[in-house]
mmCIF file of N, CA and C in Angstrom:
data_model
loop_
_atom_site.group_PDB
_atom_site.id
_atom_site.type_symbol
_atom_site.label_atom_id
_atom_site.label_comp_id
_atom_site.label_asym_id
_atom_site.label_seq_id
_atom_site.Cartn_x
_atom_site.Cartn_y
_atom_site.Cartn_z
ATOM 1 N N MET A 1 -14.676 12.009 -4.689
ATOM 2 C CA MET A 1 -14.979 12.561 -3.386
ATOM 3 C C MET A 1 -13.733 12.465 -2.521
ATOM 4 N N ALA A 2 -13.463 13.499 -1.759
ATOM 5 C CA ALA A 2 -12.325 13.508 -0.849
ATOM 6 C C ALA A 2 -12.822 13.397 0.579
ATOM 7 N N VAL A 3 -11.973 12.965 1.443
ATOM 8 C CA VAL A 3 -12.306 12.818 2.841
ATOM 9 C C VAL A 3 -11.755 14.021 3.585
ATOM 10 N N VAL A 4 -12.554 14.621 4.458
ATOM 11 C CA VAL A 4 -12.168 15.827 5.173
ATOM 12 C C VAL A 4 -11.703 15.463 6.571
ATOM 13 N N GLY A 5 -10.677 16.125 7.049
ATOM 14 C CA GLY A 5 -10.227 15.925 8.418
ATOM 15 C C GLY A 5 -8.738 15.675 8.486
ATOM 16 N N GLY A 6 -8.234 15.564 9.685
ATOM 17 C CA GLY A 6 -6.811 15.409 9.901
ATOM 18 C C GLY A 6 -6.372 13.974 10.035
ATOM 19 N N ASN A 7 -6.891 13.075 9.229
ATOM 20 C CA ASN A 7 -6.467 11.674 9.304
ATOM 21 C C ASN A 7 -5.027 11.542 8.840
ATOM 22 N N LEU A 8 -4.229 10.877 9.636
ATOM 23 C CA LEU A 8 -2.841 10.624 9.303
ATOM 24 C C LEU A 8 -2.739 9.219 8.742
ATOM 25 N N GLU A 9 -2.197 9.090 7.544
ATOM 26 C CA GLU A 9 -2.080 7.792 6.884
ATOM 27 C C GLU A 9 -0.611 7.500 6.627
ATOM 28 N N THR A 10 -0.011 6.629 7.406
ATOM 29 C CA THR A 10 1.368 6.227 7.151
ATOM 30 C C THR A 10 1.483 4.724 7.292
ATOM 31 N N LYS A 11 2.237 4.115 6.416
ATOM 32 C CA LYS A 11 2.464 2.676 6.461
ATOM 33 C C LYS A 11 3.938 2.432 6.166
ATOM 34 N N GLU A 12 4.572 1.586 6.936
ATOM 35 C CA GLU A 12 5.968 1.238 6.716
ATOM 36 C C GLU A 12 6.022 -0.219 6.283
ATOM 37 N N ILE A 13 6.678 -0.483 5.172
ATOM 38 C CA ILE A 13 6.719 -1.819 4.609
ATOM 39 C C ILE A 13 7.933 -2.566 5.150
ATOM 40 N N GLY A 14 7.738 -3.814 5.575
ATOM 41 C CA GLY A 14 8.817 -4.614 6.132
ATOM 42 C C GLY A 14 9.403 -5.602 5.141
ATOM 43 N N LEU A 15 9.562 -5.211 3.910
ATOM 44 C CA LEU A 15 10.217 -6.048 2.914
ATOM 45 C C LEU A 15 11.522 -5.375 2.505
ATOM 46 N N PRO A 16 12.492 -6.130 1.991
ATOM 47 C CA PRO A 16 13.812 -5.568 1.710
ATOM 48 C C PRO A 16 13.861 -4.795 0.386
ATOM 49 N N PHE A 17 12.995 -3.822 0.210
ATOM 50 C CA PHE A 17 13.026 -2.967 -0.975
ATOM 51 C C PHE A 17 12.386 -1.640 -0.618
ATOM 52 N N GLY A 18 12.633 -0.641 -1.438
ATOM 53 C CA GLY A 18 12.092 0.678 -1.181
ATOM 54 C C GLY A 18 10.671 0.811 -1.677
ATOM 55 N N LEU A 19 10.207 2.037 -1.719
ATOM 56 C CA LEU A 19 8.843 2.316 -2.151
ATOM 57 C C LEU A 19 8.796 2.874 -3.564
ATOM 58 N N SER A 20 9.765 2.465 -4.398
ATOM 59 C CA SER A 20 9.652 2.839 -5.800
ATOM 60 C C SER A 20 8.614 1.917 -6.423
ATOM 61 N N GLY A 21 7.992 2.375 -7.452
ATOM 62 C CA GLY A 21 6.931 1.612 -8.090
ATOM 63 C C GLY A 21 5.852 2.555 -8.580
ATOM 64 N N THR A 22 4.648 2.061 -8.649
ATOM 65 C CA THR A 22 3.521 2.832 -9.149
ATOM 66 C C THR A 22 2.713 3.389 -7.984
ATOM 67 N N HIS A 23 2.478 4.685 -8.008
ATOM 68 C CA HIS A 23 1.669 5.348 -6.985
ATOM 69 C C HIS A 23 0.396 5.899 -7.633
ATOM 70 N N ARG A 24 -0.749 5.642 -7.001
ATOM 71 C CA ARG A 24 -2.011 6.274 -7.388
ATOM 72 C C ARG A 24 -2.625 6.854 -6.123
ATOM 73 N N ASN A 25 -2.619 8.161 -6.026
ATOM 74 C CA ASN A 25 -3.113 8.896 -4.858
ATOM 75 C C ASN A 25 -2.320 8.586 -3.587
ATOM 76 N N THR A 26 -1.089 8.119 -3.743
ATOM 77 C CA THR A 26 -0.210 7.907 -2.596
ATOM 78 C C THR A 26 1.128 8.568 -2.872
ATOM 79 N N GLN A 27 1.881 8.751 -1.820
ATOM 80 C CA GLN A 27 3.230 9.300 -1.943
ATOM 81 C C GLN A 27 4.041 8.845 -0.746
ATOM 82 N N VAL A 28 5.348 9.003 -0.838
ATOM 83 C CA VAL A 28 6.237 8.707 0.272
ATOM 84 C C VAL A 28 6.488 10.012 1.011
ATOM 85 N N ASP A 29 6.195 10.030 2.290
ATOM 86 C CA ASP A 29 6.410 11.217 3.115
ATOM 87 C C ASP A 29 7.901 11.520 3.158
ATOM 88 N N THR A 30 8.277 12.745 2.825
ATOM 89 C CA THR A 30 9.694 13.111 2.748
ATOM 90 C C THR A 30 10.362 13.148 4.117
ATOM 91 N N VAL A 31 9.600 13.316 5.185
ATOM 92 C CA VAL A 31 10.169 13.367 6.536
ATOM 93 C C VAL A 31 10.299 11.970 7.128
ATOM 94 N N THR A 32 9.216 11.178 7.069
ATOM 95 C CA THR A 32 9.210 9.861 7.723
ATOM 96 C C THR A 32 9.629 8.730 6.795
ATOM 97 N N GLY A 33 9.471 8.916 5.483
ATOM 98 C CA GLY A 33 9.738 7.842 4.539
ATOM 99 C C GLY A 33 8.602 6.841 4.434
ATOM 100 N N PHE A 34 7.467 7.116 5.089
ATOM 101 C CA PHE A 34 6.319 6.220 5.090
ATOM 102 C C PHE A 34 5.409 6.509 3.910
ATOM 103 N N LEU A 35 4.648 5.510 3.526
ATOM 104 C CA LEU A 35 3.646 5.639 2.483
ATOM 105 C C LEU A 35 2.411 6.303 3.062
ATOM 106 N N LYS A 36 1.825 7.263 2.329
ATOM 107 C CA LYS A 36 0.614 7.920 2.797
ATOM 108 C C LYS A 36 -0.237 8.352 1.618
ATOM 109 N N LEU A 37 -1.511 8.614 1.898
ATOM 110 C CA LEU A 37 -2.400 9.175 0.884
ATOM 111 C C LEU A 37 -1.984 10.613 0.597
ATOM 112 N N VAL A 38 -2.193 11.061 -0.632
ATOM 113 C CA VAL A 38 -1.842 12.430 -0.985
ATOM 114 C C VAL A 38 -2.876 13.397 -0.421
ATOM 115 N N GLU A 39 -2.396 14.558 -0.075
ATOM 116 C CA GLU A 39 -3.282 15.632 0.355
ATOM 117 C C GLU A 39 -3.844 16.296 -0.896
ATOM 118 N N VAL A 40 -5.168 16.392 -0.990
ATOM 119 C CA VAL A 40 -5.790 16.956 -2.188
ATOM 120 C C VAL A 40 -6.346 18.356 -1.975
ATOM 121 N N ASP A 41 -6.470 18.772 -0.707
ATOM 122 C CA ASP A 41 -7.048 20.092 -0.441
ATOM 123 C C ASP A 41 -6.878 20.399 1.044
ATOM 124 N N LYS A 42 -7.396 21.527 1.447
ATOM 125 C CA LYS A 42 -7.491 21.904 2.858
ATOM 126 C C LYS A 42 -8.942 22.275 3.124
ATOM 127 N N ASP A 43 -9.423 22.006 4.340
ATOM 128 C CA ASP A 43 -10.782 22.418 4.676
ATOM 129 C C ASP A 43 -10.772 23.875 5.125
ATOM 130 N N GLY A 44 -11.910 24.372 5.547
ATOM 131 C CA GLY A 44 -12.040 25.772 5.939
ATOM 132 C C GLY A 44 -11.189 26.163 7.129
ATOM 133 N N LEU A 45 -10.779 25.187 7.929
ATOM 134 C CA LEU A 45 -9.940 25.464 9.098
ATOM 135 C C LEU A 45 -8.460 25.206 8.833
ATOM 136 N N GLY A 46 -8.137 24.859 7.598
ATOM 137 C CA GLY A 46 -6.749 24.605 7.241
ATOM 138 C C GLY A 46 -6.285 23.183 7.478
ATOM 139 N N ASN A 47 -7.215 22.300 7.861
ATOM 140 C CA ASN A 47 -6.859 20.892 8.058
ATOM 141 C C ASN A 47 -6.711 20.204 6.703
ATOM 142 N N PRO A 48 -5.806 19.234 6.601
ATOM 143 C CA PRO A 48 -5.619 18.557 5.315
ATOM 144 C C PRO A 48 -6.831 17.709 4.917
ATOM 145 N N VAL A 49 -7.064 17.663 3.616
ATOM 146 C CA VAL A 49 -8.076 16.795 3.020
ATOM 147 C C VAL A 49 -7.319 15.784 2.169
ATOM 148 N N TYR A 50 -7.464 14.496 2.482
ATOM 149 C CA TYR A 50 -6.734 13.437 1.793
ATOM 150 C C TYR A 50 -7.610 12.760 0.752
ATOM 151 N N ALA A 51 -6.962 12.164 -0.239
ATOM 152 C CA ALA A 51 -7.680 11.347 -1.211
ATOM 153 C C ALA A 51 -8.417 10.251 -0.451
ATOM 154 N N GLU A 52 -9.567 9.857 -0.950
ATOM 155 C CA GLU A 52 -10.375 8.840 -0.277
ATOM 156 C C GLU A 52 -9.706 7.469 -0.307
ATOM 157 N N GLU A 53 -9.009 7.172 -1.399
ATOM 158 C CA GLU A 53 -8.384 5.865 -1.576
ATOM 159 C C GLU A 53 -7.184 6.020 -2.496
ATOM 160 N N GLY A 54 -6.203 5.179 -2.298
ATOM 161 C CA GLY A 54 -5.034 5.168 -3.177
ATOM 162 C C GLY A 54 -4.267 3.880 -2.998
ATOM 163 N N TYR A 55 -3.311 3.654 -3.890
ATOM 164 C CA TYR A 55 -2.498 2.447 -3.755
ATOM 165 C C TYR A 55 -1.078 2.692 -4.203
ATOM 166 N N TRP A 56 -0.216 1.806 -3.734
ATOM 167 C CA TRP A 56 1.163 1.728 -4.187
ATOM 168 C C TRP A 56 1.377 0.296 -4.648
ATOM 169 N N GLU A 57 1.997 0.162 -5.811
ATOM 170 C CA GLU A 57 2.321 -1.150 -6.370
ATOM 171 C C GLU A 57 3.833 -1.207 -6.566
ATOM 172 N N SER A 58 4.462 -2.198 -5.982
ATOM 173 C CA SER A 58 5.924 -2.299 -6.055
ATOM 174 C C SER A 58 6.385 -2.562 -7.479
ATOM 175 N N ASP A 59 7.651 -2.258 -7.715
ATOM 176 C CA ASP A 59 8.286 -2.739 -8.929
ATOM 177 C C ASP A 59 8.311 -4.264 -8.859
ATOM 178 N N VAL A 60 8.543 -4.909 -9.967
ATOM 179 C CA VAL A 60 8.662 -6.370 -9.984
ATOM 180 C C VAL A 60 9.923 -6.771 -9.227
ATOM 181 N N ILE A 61 9.783 -7.743 -8.330
ATOM 182 C CA ILE A 61 10.911 -8.249 -7.548
ATOM 183 C C ILE A 61 11.277 -9.609 -8.114
ATOM 184 N N ASP A 62 12.526 -9.747 -8.539
ATOM 185 C CA ASP A 62 13.015 -10.990 -9.130
ATOM 186 C C ASP A 62 13.847 -11.729 -8.083
ATOM 187 N N PHE A 63 13.330 -12.866 -7.622
ATOM 188 C CA PHE A 63 14.047 -13.654 -6.632
ATOM 189 C C PHE A 63 15.026 -14.631 -7.271
ATOM 190 N N ALA A 64 14.979 -14.760 -8.599
ATOM 191 C CA ALA A 64 15.861 -15.690 -9.323
ATOM 192 C C ALA A 64 15.864 -17.038 -8.629
ATOM 193 N N GLU A 65 17.014 -17.518 -8.254
ATOM 194 C CA GLU A 65 17.129 -18.826 -7.587
ATOM 195 C C GLU A 65 17.273 -18.671 -6.074
ATOM 196 N N LYS A 66 17.047 -17.458 -5.541
ATOM 197 C CA LYS A 66 17.406 -17.162 -4.155
ATOM 198 C C LYS A 66 16.293 -17.386 -3.144
ATOM 199 N N PHE A 67 15.181 -17.973 -3.539
ATOM 200 C CA PHE A 67 14.100 -18.131 -2.576
ATOM 201 C C PHE A 67 13.762 -19.599 -2.359
ATOM 202 N N ALA A 68 13.227 -19.874 -1.215
ATOM 203 C CA ALA A 68 12.654 -21.197 -0.940
ATOM 204 C C ALA A 68 11.143 -21.037 -0.860
ATOM 205 N N ASP A 69 10.689 -20.203 0.044
ATOM 206 C CA ASP A 69 9.275 -19.859 0.180
ATOM 207 C C ASP A 69 9.196 -18.391 0.562
ATOM 208 N N TYR A 70 8.079 -17.769 0.199
ATOM 209 C CA TYR A 70 7.837 -16.412 0.676
ATOM 210 C C TYR A 70 7.457 -16.514 2.142
ATOM 211 N N ASP A 71 7.725 -15.459 2.861
ATOM 212 C CA ASP A 71 7.383 -15.480 4.277
ATOM 213 C C ASP A 71 6.237 -14.522 4.534
ATOM 214 N N LYS A 72 6.545 -13.354 5.085
ATOM 215 C CA LYS A 72 5.496 -12.430 5.502
ATOM 216 C C LYS A 72 5.800 -11.015 5.041
ATOM 217 N N VAL A 73 4.757 -10.213 5.022
ATOM 218 C CA VAL A 73 4.870 -8.775 4.833
ATOM 219 C C VAL A 73 4.578 -8.156 6.193
ATOM 220 N N PHE A 74 5.519 -7.384 6.715
ATOM 221 C CA PHE A 74 5.331 -6.726 8.002
ATOM 222 C C PHE A 74 5.150 -5.240 7.768
ATOM 223 N N ILE A 75 4.224 -4.645 8.483
ATOM 224 C CA ILE A 75 4.053 -3.208 8.392
ATOM 225 C C ILE A 75 3.961 -2.610 9.781
ATOM 226 N N THR A 76 4.304 -1.355 9.859
ATOM 227 C CA THR A 76 4.046 -0.557 11.037
ATOM 228 C C THR A 76 3.162 0.567 10.556
ATOM 229 N N SER A 77 2.028 0.762 11.206
ATOM 230 C CA SER A 77 1.133 1.810 10.744
ATOM 231 C C SER A 77 0.848 2.791 11.858
ATOM 232 N N THR A 78 0.684 4.031 11.464
ATOM 233 C CA THR A 78 0.274 5.088 12.367
ATOM 234 C C THR A 78 -1.005 5.651 11.805
ATOM 235 N N SER A 79 -2.047 5.662 12.601
ATOM 236 C CA SER A 79 -3.304 6.152 12.062
ATOM 237 C C SER A 79 -4.093 6.901 13.115
ATOM 238 N N MET A 80 -4.901 7.799 12.639
ATOM 239 C CA MET A 80 -5.834 8.539 13.476
ATOM 240 C C MET A 80 -7.162 8.492 12.739
ATOM 241 N N GLY A 81 -8.194 8.033 13.381
ATOM 242 C CA GLY A 81 -9.478 7.954 12.700
ATOM 243 C C GLY A 81 -9.797 6.533 12.316
ATOM 244 N N ALA A 82 -10.617 6.394 11.287
ATOM 245 C CA ALA A 82 -11.118 5.075 10.879
ATOM 246 C C ALA A 82 -10.472 4.605 9.581
ATOM 247 N N ASP A 83 -9.226 4.979 9.338
ATOM 248 C CA ASP A 83 -8.554 4.566 8.112
ATOM 249 C C ASP A 83 -8.250 3.074 8.137
ATOM 250 N N SER A 84 -7.978 2.520 6.961
ATOM 251 C CA SER A 84 -7.637 1.098 6.881
ATOM 252 C C SER A 84 -6.755 0.871 5.666
ATOM 253 N N TYR A 85 -6.296 -0.359 5.525
ATOM 254 C CA TYR A 85 -5.435 -0.701 4.396
ATOM 255 C C TYR A 85 -5.617 -2.168 4.062
ATOM 256 N N ALA A 86 -5.187 -2.526 2.854
ATOM 257 C CA ALA A 86 -5.175 -3.922 2.414
ATOM 258 C C ALA A 86 -3.837 -4.162 1.729
ATOM 259 N N ILE A 87 -3.277 -5.356 1.918
ATOM 260 C CA ILE A 87 -2.023 -5.724 1.272
ATOM 261 C C ILE A 87 -2.283 -6.957 0.425
ATOM 262 N N GLN A 88 -1.829 -6.900 -0.820
ATOM 263 C CA GLN A 88 -2.016 -8.002 -1.751
ATOM 264 C C GLN A 88 -0.693 -8.299 -2.451
ATOM 265 N N THR A 89 -0.563 -9.525 -2.941
ATOM 266 C CA THR A 89 0.602 -9.894 -3.746
ATOM 267 C C THR A 89 0.136 -10.621 -4.998
ATOM 268 N N ARG A 90 0.980 -10.591 -6.007
ATOM 269 C CA ARG A 90 0.753 -11.410 -7.194
ATOM 270 C C ARG A 90 2.114 -11.945 -7.635
ATOM 271 N N VAL A 91 2.094 -13.068 -8.357
ATOM 272 C CA VAL A 91 3.341 -13.737 -8.722
ATOM 273 C C VAL A 91 3.330 -14.157 -10.191
ATOM 274 N N SER A 92 4.542 -14.433 -10.690
ATOM 275 C CA SER A 92 4.704 -14.845 -12.082
ATOM 276 C C SER A 92 5.953 -15.714 -12.214
ATOM 277 N N GLU A 93 5.921 -16.659 -13.126
ATOM 278 C CA GLU A 93 7.108 -17.461 -13.453
ATOM 279 C C GLU A 93 7.981 -16.768 -14.495
ATOM 280 N N ASP A 94 7.333 -15.966 -15.376
ATOM 281 C CA ASP A 94 8.048 -15.420 -16.530
ATOM 282 C C ASP A 94 8.036 -13.892 -16.628
ATOM 283 N N ASN A 95 7.439 -13.199 -15.653
ATOM 284 C CA ASN A 95 7.323 -11.740 -15.657
ATOM 285 C C ASN A 95 6.423 -11.239 -16.791
ATOM 286 N N LEU A 96 5.619 -12.128 -17.354
ATOM 287 C CA LEU A 96 4.663 -11.757 -18.399
ATOM 288 C C LEU A 96 3.233 -12.112 -17.999
ATOM 289 N N THR A 97 3.050 -13.322 -17.531
ATOM 290 C CA THR A 97 1.735 -13.794 -17.123
ATOM 291 C C THR A 97 1.678 -13.779 -15.595
ATOM 292 N N TRP A 98 0.735 -13.011 -15.058
ATOM 293 C CA TRP A 98 0.660 -12.804 -13.616
ATOM 294 C C TRP A 98 -0.586 -13.457 -13.034
ATOM 295 N N SER A 99 -0.471 -13.906 -11.796
ATOM 296 C CA SER A 99 -1.620 -14.424 -11.061
ATOM 297 C C SER A 99 -2.530 -13.249 -10.692
ATOM 298 N N ALA A 100 -3.704 -13.567 -10.192
ATOM 299 C CA ALA A 100 -4.590 -12.528 -9.655
ATOM 300 C C ALA A 100 -3.977 -11.995 -8.353
ATOM 301 N N TRP A 101 -4.340 -10.771 -7.982
ATOM 302 C CA TRP A 101 -3.895 -10.214 -6.708
ATOM 303 C C TRP A 101 -4.516 -11.038 -5.587
ATOM 304 N N THR A 102 -3.695 -11.436 -4.611
ATOM 305 C CA THR A 102 -4.142 -12.275 -3.507
ATOM 306 C C THR A 102 -3.864 -11.565 -2.183
ATOM 307 N N PRO A 103 -4.885 -11.399 -1.324
ATOM 308 C CA PRO A 103 -4.651 -10.758 -0.020
ATOM 309 C C PRO A 103 -3.720 -11.593 0.842
ATOM 310 N N ILE A 104 -2.924 -10.919 1.669
ATOM 311 C CA ILE A 104 -2.091 -11.633 2.633
ATOM 312 C C ILE A 104 -2.975 -12.076 3.794
ATOM 313 N N ALA A 105 -2.490 -13.019 4.600
ATOM 314 C CA ALA A 105 -3.225 -13.480 5.779
ATOM 315 C C ALA A 105 -3.162 -12.413 6.874
ATOM 316 N N LEU A 106 -4.010 -12.560 7.877
ATOM 317 C CA LEU A 106 -4.046 -11.595 8.976
ATOM 318 C C LEU A 106 -2.705 -11.460 9.695
ATOM 319 N N ASP A 107 -1.925 -12.540 9.741
ATOM 320 C CA ASP A 107 -0.617 -12.474 10.402
ATOM 321 C C ASP A 107 0.493 -11.991 9.465
ATOM 322 N N GLY A 108 0.140 -11.594 8.230
ATOM 323 C CA GLY A 108 1.119 -11.074 7.277
ATOM 324 C C GLY A 108 1.683 -12.115 6.334
ATOM 325 N N THR A 109 1.308 -13.381 6.493
ATOM 326 C CA THR A 109 1.832 -14.437 5.637
ATOM 327 C C THR A 109 1.357 -14.251 4.194
ATOM 328 N N ILE A 110 2.293 -14.318 3.273
ATOM 329 C CA ILE A 110 1.979 -14.202 1.857
ATOM 330 C C ILE A 110 1.283 -15.471 1.401
ATOM 331 N N GLN A 111 0.110 -15.329 0.771
ATOM 332 C CA GLN A 111 -0.707 -16.466 0.362
ATOM 333 C C GLN A 111 -0.480 -16.870 -1.098
ATOM 334 N N SER A 112 0.208 -16.029 -1.857
ATOM 335 C CA SER A 112 0.484 -16.356 -3.259
ATOM 336 C C SER A 112 1.420 -17.549 -3.343
ATOM 337 N N ASP A 113 1.337 -18.288 -4.455
ATOM 338 C CA ASP A 113 2.263 -19.381 -4.705
ATOM 339 C C ASP A 113 3.693 -18.843 -4.769
ATOM 340 N N THR A 114 4.664 -19.698 -4.534
ATOM 341 C CA THR A 114 6.064 -19.314 -4.627
ATOM 342 C C THR A 114 6.506 -19.418 -6.091
ATOM 343 N N LYS A 115 6.808 -18.275 -6.661
ATOM 344 C CA LYS A 115 7.297 -18.217 -8.037
ATOM 345 C C LYS A 115 8.447 -17.221 -8.103
ATOM 346 N N ARG A 116 9.100 -17.153 -9.223
ATOM 347 C CA ARG A 116 10.311 -16.343 -9.344
ATOM 348 C C ARG A 116 10.051 -14.855 -9.143
ATOM 349 N N TYR A 117 8.957 -14.316 -9.667
ATOM 350 C CA TYR A 117 8.670 -12.886 -9.605
ATOM 351 C C TYR A 117 7.481 -12.625 -8.689
ATOM 352 N N ILE A 118 7.558 -11.514 -7.963
ATOM 353 C CA ILE A 118 6.461 -11.127 -7.076
ATOM 354 C C ILE A 118 6.307 -9.610 -7.119
ATOM 355 N N GLN A 119 5.084 -9.155 -6.903
ATOM 356 C CA GLN A 119 4.787 -7.741 -6.703
ATOM 357 C C GLN A 119 3.912 -7.613 -5.470
ATOM 358 N N VAL A 120 4.044 -6.497 -4.797
ATOM 359 C CA VAL A 120 3.249 -6.195 -3.609
ATOM 360 C C VAL A 120 2.424 -4.958 -3.900
ATOM 361 N N LYS A 121 1.170 -4.974 -3.458
ATOM 362 C CA LYS A 121 0.283 -3.821 -3.625
ATOM 363 C C LYS A 121 -0.309 -3.488 -2.261
ATOM 364 N N ILE A 122 -0.232 -2.213 -1.897
ATOM 365 C CA ILE A 122 -0.836 -1.741 -0.659
ATOM 366 C C ILE A 122 -1.887 -0.709 -1.016
ATOM 367 N N ILE A 123 -3.106 -0.971 -0.574
ATOM 368 C CA ILE A 123 -4.222 -0.078 -0.833
ATOM 369 C C ILE A 123 -4.551 0.638 0.476
ATOM 370 N N LEU A 124 -4.578 1.958 0.436
ATOM 371 C CA LEU A 124 -4.905 2.767 1.614
ATOM 372 C C LEU A 124 -6.302 3.336 1.456
ATOM 373 N N TYR A 125 -7.068 3.297 2.528
ATOM 374 C CA TYR A 125 -8.414 3.868 2.561
ATOM 375 C C TYR A 125 -8.451 4.891 3.688
ATOM 376 N N ALA A 126 -8.838 6.114 3.370
ATOM 377 C CA ALA A 126 -8.929 7.155 4.391
ATOM 378 C C ALA A 126 -10.158 6.907 5.253
ATOM 379 N N GLY A 127 -10.062 7.277 6.511
ATOM 380 C CA GLY A 127 -11.222 7.201 7.395
ATOM 381 C C GLY A 127 -12.137 8.372 7.144
ATOM 382 N N PHE A 128 -13.402 8.158 7.356
ATOM 383 C CA PHE A 128 -14.364 9.238 7.162
ATOM 384 C C PHE A 128 -14.477 10.042 8.446
ATOM 385 N N VAL A 129 -14.478 11.356 8.288
ATOM 386 C CA VAL A 129 -14.564 12.260 9.409
ATOM 387 C C VAL A 129 -15.765 13.162 9.190
ATOM 388 N N SER A 130 -16.556 13.335 10.214
ATOM 389 C CA SER A 130 -17.703 14.237 10.112
ATOM 390 C C SER A 130 -17.254 15.630 10.521
ATOM 391 N N ASP A 131 -17.413 16.574 9.636
ATOM 392 C CA ASP A 131 -17.102 17.964 9.929
ATOM 393 C C ASP A 131 -18.377 18.786 9.816
ATOM 394 N N ILE A 132 -18.427 19.857 10.544
ATOM 395 C CA ILE A 132 -19.563 20.767 10.474
ATOM 396 C C ILE A 132 -19.172 21.921 9.584
ATOM 397 N N PHE A 133 -19.994 22.158 8.574
ATOM 398 C CA PHE A 133 -19.742 23.262 7.661
ATOM 399 C C PHE A 133 -20.736 24.373 7.950
ATOM 400 N N ILE A 134 -20.233 25.543 8.196
ATOM 401 C CA ILE A 134 -21.092 26.695 8.491
ATOM 402 C C ILE A 134 -21.124 27.573 7.257
ATOM 403 N N VAL A 135 -22.339 27.847 6.794
ATOM 404 C CA VAL A 135 -22.504 28.665 5.592
ATOM 405 C C VAL A 135 -23.049 30.013 5.975
#
């Protein structure tokens, strides 16, 4: 199911890496560079229809010996409607065995244990918009 309406979904990640990684129903906006849900259709009035949900998963980040503790994930979001997002992290000592995905705290603090490897996942949820369809 797709969500109808002009919901704008953009998220800017405040970590020192780009948005390369795995995308499912998300893309990087070529104008703003922000993460957003993909447009899957247009409604009868030409307004964009976005995927209902999608995620971006970062490439593996190797901190080697350069970390003491993880700090926070900062985002700037622009939204219209009832859209939302969730940010999770997972960690590994060996890049083979990974912890479960752990949500960050409300203030952006990473809750995962401090280990050599980390990944970040951002899940975007489109807001639901009520449209009137005339047949």
